[in-house]
Short mmCIF file of the N, C-alpha and C atoms (twelve columns), coordinates in Angstrom:
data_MODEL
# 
_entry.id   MODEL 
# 
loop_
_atom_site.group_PDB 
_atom_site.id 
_atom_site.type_symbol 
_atom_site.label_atom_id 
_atom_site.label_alt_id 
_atom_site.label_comp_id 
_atom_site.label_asym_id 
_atom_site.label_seq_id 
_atom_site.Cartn_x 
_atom_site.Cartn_y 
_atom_site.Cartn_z 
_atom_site.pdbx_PDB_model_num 
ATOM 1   N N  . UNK A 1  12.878 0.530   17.388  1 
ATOM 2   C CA . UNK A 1  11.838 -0.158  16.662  1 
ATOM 3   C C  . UNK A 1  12.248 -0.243  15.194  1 
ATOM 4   N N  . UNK A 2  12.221 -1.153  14.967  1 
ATOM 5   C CA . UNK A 2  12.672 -1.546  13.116  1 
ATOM 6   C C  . UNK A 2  11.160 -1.514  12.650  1 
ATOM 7   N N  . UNK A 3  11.016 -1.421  11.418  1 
ATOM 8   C CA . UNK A 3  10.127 -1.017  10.401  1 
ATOM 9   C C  . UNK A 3  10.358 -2.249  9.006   1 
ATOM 10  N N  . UNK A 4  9.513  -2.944  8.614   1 
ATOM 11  C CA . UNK A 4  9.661  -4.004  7.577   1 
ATOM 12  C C  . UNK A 4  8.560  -3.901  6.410   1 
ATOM 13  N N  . UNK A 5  8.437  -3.742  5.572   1 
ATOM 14  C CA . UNK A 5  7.396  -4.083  4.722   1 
ATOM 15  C C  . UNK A 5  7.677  -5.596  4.429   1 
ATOM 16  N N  . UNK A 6  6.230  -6.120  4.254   1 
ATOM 17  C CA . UNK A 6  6.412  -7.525  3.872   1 
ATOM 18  C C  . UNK A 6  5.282  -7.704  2.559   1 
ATOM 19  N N  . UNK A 7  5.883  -8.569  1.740   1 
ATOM 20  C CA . UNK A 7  4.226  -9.250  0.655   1 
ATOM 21  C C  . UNK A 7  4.360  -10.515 1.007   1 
ATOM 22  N N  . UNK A 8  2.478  -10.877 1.606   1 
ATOM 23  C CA . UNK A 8  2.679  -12.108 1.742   1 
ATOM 24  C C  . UNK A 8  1.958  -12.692 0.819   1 
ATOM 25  N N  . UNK A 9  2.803  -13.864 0.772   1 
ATOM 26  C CA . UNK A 9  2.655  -14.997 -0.555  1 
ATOM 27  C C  . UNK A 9  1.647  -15.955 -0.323  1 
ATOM 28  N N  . UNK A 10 1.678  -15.968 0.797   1 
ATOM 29  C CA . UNK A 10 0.787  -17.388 1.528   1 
ATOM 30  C C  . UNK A 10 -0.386 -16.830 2.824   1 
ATOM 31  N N  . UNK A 11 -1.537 -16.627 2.153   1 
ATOM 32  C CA . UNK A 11 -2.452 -16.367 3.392   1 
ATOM 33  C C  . UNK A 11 -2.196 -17.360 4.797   1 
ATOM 34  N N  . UNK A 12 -1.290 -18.412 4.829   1 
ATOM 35  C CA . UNK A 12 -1.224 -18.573 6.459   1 
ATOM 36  C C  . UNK A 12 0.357  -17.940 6.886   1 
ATOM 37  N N  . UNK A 13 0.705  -17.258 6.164   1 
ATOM 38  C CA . UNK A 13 1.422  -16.098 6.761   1 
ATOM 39  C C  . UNK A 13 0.731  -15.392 7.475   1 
ATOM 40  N N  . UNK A 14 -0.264 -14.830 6.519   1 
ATOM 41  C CA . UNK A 14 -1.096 -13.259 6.922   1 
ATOM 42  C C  . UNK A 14 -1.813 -14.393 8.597   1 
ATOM 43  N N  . UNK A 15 -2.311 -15.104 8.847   1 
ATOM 44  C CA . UNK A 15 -2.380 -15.915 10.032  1 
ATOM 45  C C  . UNK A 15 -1.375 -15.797 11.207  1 
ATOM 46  N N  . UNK A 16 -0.316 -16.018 11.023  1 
ATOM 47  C CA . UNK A 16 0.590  -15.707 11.792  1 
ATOM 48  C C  . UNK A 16 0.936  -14.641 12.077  1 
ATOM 49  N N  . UNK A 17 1.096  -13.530 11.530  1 
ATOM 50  C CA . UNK A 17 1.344  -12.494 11.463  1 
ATOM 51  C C  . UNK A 17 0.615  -11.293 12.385  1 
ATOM 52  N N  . UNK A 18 -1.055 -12.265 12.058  1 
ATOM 53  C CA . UNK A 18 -2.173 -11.311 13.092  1 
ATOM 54  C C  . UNK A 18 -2.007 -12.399 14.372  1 
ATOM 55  N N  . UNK A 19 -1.773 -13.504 14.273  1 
ATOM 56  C CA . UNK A 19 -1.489 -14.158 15.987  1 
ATOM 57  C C  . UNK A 19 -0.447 -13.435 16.615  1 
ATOM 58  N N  . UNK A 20 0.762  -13.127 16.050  1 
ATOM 59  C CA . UNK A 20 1.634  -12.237 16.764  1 
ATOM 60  C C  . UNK A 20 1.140  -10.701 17.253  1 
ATOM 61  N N  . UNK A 21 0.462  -9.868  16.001  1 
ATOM 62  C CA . UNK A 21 -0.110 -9.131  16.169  1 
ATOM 63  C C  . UNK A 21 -1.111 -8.952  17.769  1 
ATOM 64  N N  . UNK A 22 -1.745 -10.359 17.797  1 
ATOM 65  C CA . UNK A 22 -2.381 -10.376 18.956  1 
ATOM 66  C C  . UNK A 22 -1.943 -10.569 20.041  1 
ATOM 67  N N  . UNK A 23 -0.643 -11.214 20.013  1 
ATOM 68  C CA . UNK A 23 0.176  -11.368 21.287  1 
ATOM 69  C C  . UNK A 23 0.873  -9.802  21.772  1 
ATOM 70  N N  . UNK A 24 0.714  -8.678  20.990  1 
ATOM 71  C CA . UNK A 24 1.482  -7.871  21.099  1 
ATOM 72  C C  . UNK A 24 2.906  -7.240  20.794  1 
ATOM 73  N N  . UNK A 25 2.993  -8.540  20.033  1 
ATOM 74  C CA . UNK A 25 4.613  -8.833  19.902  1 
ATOM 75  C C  . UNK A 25 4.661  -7.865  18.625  1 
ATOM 76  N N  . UNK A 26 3.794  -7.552  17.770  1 
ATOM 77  C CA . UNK A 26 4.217  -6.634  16.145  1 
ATOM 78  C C  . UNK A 26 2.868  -5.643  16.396  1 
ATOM 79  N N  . UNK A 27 2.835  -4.853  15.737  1 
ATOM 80  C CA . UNK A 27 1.634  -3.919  14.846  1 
ATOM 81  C C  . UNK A 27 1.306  -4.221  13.820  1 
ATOM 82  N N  . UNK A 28 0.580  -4.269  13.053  1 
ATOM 83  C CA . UNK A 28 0.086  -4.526  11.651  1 
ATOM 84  C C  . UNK A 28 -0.416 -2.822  11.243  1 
ATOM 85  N N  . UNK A 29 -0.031 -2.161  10.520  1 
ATOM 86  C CA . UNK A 29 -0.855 -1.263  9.119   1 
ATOM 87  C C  . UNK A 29 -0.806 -1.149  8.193   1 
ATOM 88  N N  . UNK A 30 -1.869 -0.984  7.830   1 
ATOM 89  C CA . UNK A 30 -1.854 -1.008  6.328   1 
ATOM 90  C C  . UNK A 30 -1.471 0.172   5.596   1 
ATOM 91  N N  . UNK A 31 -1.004 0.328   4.577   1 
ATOM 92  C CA . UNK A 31 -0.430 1.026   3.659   1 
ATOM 93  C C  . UNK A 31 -1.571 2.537   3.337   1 
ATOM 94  N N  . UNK A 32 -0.788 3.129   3.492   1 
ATOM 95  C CA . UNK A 32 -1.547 4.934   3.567   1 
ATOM 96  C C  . UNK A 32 -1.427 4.739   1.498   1 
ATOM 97  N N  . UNK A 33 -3.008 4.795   1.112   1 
ATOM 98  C CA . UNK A 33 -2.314 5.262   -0.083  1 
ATOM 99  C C  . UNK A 33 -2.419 6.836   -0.651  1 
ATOM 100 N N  . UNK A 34 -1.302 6.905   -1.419  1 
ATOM 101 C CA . UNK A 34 -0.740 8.452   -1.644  1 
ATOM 102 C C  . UNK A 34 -2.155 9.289   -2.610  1 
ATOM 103 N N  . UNK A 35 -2.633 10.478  -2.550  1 
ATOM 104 C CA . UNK A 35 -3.663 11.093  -3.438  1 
ATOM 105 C C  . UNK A 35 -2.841 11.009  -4.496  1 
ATOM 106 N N  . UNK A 36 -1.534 11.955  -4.329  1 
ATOM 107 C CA . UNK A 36 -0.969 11.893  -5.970  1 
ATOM 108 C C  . UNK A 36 -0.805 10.731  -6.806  1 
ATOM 109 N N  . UNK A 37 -0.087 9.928   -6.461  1 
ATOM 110 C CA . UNK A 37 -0.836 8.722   -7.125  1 
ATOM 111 C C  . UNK A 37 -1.847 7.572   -7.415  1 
ATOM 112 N N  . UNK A 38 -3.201 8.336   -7.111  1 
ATOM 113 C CA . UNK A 38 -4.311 7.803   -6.761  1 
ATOM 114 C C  . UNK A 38 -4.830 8.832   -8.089  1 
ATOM 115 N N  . UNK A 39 -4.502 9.924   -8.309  1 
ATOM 116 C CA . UNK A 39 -4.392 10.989  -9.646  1 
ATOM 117 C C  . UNK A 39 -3.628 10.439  -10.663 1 
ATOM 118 N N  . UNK A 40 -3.129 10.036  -10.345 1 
ATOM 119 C CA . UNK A 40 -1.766 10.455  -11.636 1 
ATOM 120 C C  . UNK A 40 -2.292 8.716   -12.248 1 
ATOM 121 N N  . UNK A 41 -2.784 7.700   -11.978 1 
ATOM 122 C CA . UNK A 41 -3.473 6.614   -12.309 1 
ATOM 123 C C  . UNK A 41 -4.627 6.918   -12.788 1 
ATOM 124 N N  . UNK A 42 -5.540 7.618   -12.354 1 
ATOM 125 C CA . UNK A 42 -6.803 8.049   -12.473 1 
ATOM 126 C C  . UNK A 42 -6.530 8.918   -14.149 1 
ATOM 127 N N  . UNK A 43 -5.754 9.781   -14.257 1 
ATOM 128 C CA . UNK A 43 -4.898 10.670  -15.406 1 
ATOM 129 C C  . UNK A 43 -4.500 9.563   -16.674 1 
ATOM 130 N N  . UNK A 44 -3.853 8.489   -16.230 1 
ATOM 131 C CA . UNK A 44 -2.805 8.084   -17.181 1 
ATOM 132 C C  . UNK A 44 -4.290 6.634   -17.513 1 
ATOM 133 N N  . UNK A 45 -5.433 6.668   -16.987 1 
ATOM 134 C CA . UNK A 45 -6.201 5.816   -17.921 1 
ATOM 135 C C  . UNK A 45 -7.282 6.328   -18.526 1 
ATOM 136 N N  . UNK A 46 -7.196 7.588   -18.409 1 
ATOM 137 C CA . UNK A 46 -7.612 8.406   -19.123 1 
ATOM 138 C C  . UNK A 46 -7.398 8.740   -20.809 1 
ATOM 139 N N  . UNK A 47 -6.175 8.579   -20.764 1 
ATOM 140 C CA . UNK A 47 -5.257 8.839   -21.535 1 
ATOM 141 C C  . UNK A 47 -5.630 7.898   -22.640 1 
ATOM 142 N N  . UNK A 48 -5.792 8.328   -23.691 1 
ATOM 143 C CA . UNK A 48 -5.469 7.473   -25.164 1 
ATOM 144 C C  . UNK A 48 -4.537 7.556   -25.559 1 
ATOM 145 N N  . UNK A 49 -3.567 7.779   -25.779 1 
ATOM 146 C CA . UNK A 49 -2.380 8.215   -26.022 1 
ATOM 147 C C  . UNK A 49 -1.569 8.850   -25.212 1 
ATOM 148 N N  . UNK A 50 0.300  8.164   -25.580 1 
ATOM 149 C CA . UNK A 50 0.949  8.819   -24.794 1 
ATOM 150 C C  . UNK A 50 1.615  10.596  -25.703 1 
ATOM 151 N N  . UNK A 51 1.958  11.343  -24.700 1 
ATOM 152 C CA . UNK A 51 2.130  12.352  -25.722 1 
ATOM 153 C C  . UNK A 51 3.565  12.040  -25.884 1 
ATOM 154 N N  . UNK A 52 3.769  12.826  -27.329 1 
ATOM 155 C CA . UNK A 52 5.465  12.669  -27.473 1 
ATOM 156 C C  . UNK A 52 6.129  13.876  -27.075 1 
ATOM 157 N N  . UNK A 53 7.580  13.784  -27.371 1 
ATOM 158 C CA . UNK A 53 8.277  14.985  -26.770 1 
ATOM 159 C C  . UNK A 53 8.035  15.918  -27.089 1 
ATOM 160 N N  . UNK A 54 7.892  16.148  -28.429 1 
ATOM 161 C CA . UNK A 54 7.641  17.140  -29.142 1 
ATOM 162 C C  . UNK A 54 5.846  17.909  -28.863 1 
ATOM 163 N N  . UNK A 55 5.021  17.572  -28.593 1 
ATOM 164 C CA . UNK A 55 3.760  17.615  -28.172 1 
ATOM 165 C C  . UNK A 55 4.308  18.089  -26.790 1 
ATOM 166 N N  . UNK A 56 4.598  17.710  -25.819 1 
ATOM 167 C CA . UNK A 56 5.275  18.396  -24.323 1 
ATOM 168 C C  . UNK A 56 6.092  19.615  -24.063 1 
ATOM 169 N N  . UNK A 57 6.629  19.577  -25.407 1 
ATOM 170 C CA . UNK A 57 7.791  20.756  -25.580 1 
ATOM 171 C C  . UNK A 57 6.655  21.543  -25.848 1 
ATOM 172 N N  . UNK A 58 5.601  22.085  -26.610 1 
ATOM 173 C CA . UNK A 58 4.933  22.698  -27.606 1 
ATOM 174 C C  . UNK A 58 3.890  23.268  -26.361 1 
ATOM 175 N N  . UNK A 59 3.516  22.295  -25.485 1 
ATOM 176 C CA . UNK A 59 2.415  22.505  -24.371 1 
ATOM 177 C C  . UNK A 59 3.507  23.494  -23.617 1 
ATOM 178 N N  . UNK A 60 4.893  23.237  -22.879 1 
ATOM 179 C CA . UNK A 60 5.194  23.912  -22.410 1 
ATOM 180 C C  . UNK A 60 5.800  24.871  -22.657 1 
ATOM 181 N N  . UNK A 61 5.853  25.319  -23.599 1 
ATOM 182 C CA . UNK A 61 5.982  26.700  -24.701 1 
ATOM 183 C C  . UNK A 61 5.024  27.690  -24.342 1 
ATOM 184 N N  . UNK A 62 4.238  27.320  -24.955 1 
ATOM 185 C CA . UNK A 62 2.384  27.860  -24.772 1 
ATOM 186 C C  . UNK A 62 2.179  28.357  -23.120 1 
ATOM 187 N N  . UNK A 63 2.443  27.121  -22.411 1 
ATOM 188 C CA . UNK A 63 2.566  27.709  -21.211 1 
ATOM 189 C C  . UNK A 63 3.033  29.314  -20.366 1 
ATOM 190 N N  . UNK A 64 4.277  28.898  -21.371 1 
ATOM 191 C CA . UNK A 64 5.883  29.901  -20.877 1 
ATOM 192 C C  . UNK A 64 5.321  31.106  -21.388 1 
ATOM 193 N N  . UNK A 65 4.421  31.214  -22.620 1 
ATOM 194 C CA . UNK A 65 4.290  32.183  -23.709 1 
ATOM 195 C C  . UNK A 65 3.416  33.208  -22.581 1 
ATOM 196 N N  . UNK A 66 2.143  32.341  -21.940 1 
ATOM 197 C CA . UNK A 66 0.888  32.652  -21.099 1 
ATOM 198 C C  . UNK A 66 1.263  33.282  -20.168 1 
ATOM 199 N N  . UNK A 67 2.420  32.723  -19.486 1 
ATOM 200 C CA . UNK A 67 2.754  33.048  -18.317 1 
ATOM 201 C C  . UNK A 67 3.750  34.296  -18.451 1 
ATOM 202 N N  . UNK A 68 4.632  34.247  -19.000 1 
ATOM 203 C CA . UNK A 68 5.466  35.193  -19.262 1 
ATOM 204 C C  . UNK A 68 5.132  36.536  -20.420 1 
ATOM 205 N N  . UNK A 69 4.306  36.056  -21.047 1 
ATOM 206 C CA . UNK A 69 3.681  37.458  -22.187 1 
ATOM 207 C C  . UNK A 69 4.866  37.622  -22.795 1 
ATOM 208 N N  . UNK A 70 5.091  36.346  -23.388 1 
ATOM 209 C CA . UNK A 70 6.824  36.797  -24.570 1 
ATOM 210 C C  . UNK A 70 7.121  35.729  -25.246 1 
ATOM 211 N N  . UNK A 71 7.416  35.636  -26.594 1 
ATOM 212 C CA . UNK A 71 8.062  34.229  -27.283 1 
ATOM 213 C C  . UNK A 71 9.149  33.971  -26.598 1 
ATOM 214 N N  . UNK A 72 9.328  32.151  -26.764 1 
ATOM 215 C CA . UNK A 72 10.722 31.894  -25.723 1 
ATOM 216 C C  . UNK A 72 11.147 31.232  -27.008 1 
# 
């Protein structure tokens, strides 16, 4: 069994596609969508700003500091 993703351009694709479907000849499903990026979208429009490196470095410092009980 081969596996295809398709985008269709032309709703009388998506027509054809479920007539075959109905003949038996294909499956049709639809796309599982992922939680993590159903988050990580939900996160990033949240967001007013992107952080910079330096702001990331500093968070994960703090982190290291918390976690480990020691300057790094």
């Amino acid at each position: 069994m081969n596996k295809l993703q398709i985008e269709i351009l032309n709703p009388k694709a998506a027509k054809l596609l479920q007539d075959l479907a109905d003949l038996d000849l294909i499956s049709i499903k639809q796309p599982i969508e992922s939680g993590f990026a159903k988050i990580l979208e939900k996160l990033r429009s949240n967001a007013n700003t992107v952080p910079t490196s330096e702001e990331i470095t500093q968070e994960v410092e703090l982190v290291r500091q918390i976690k480990y009980g020691k300057d790094q």
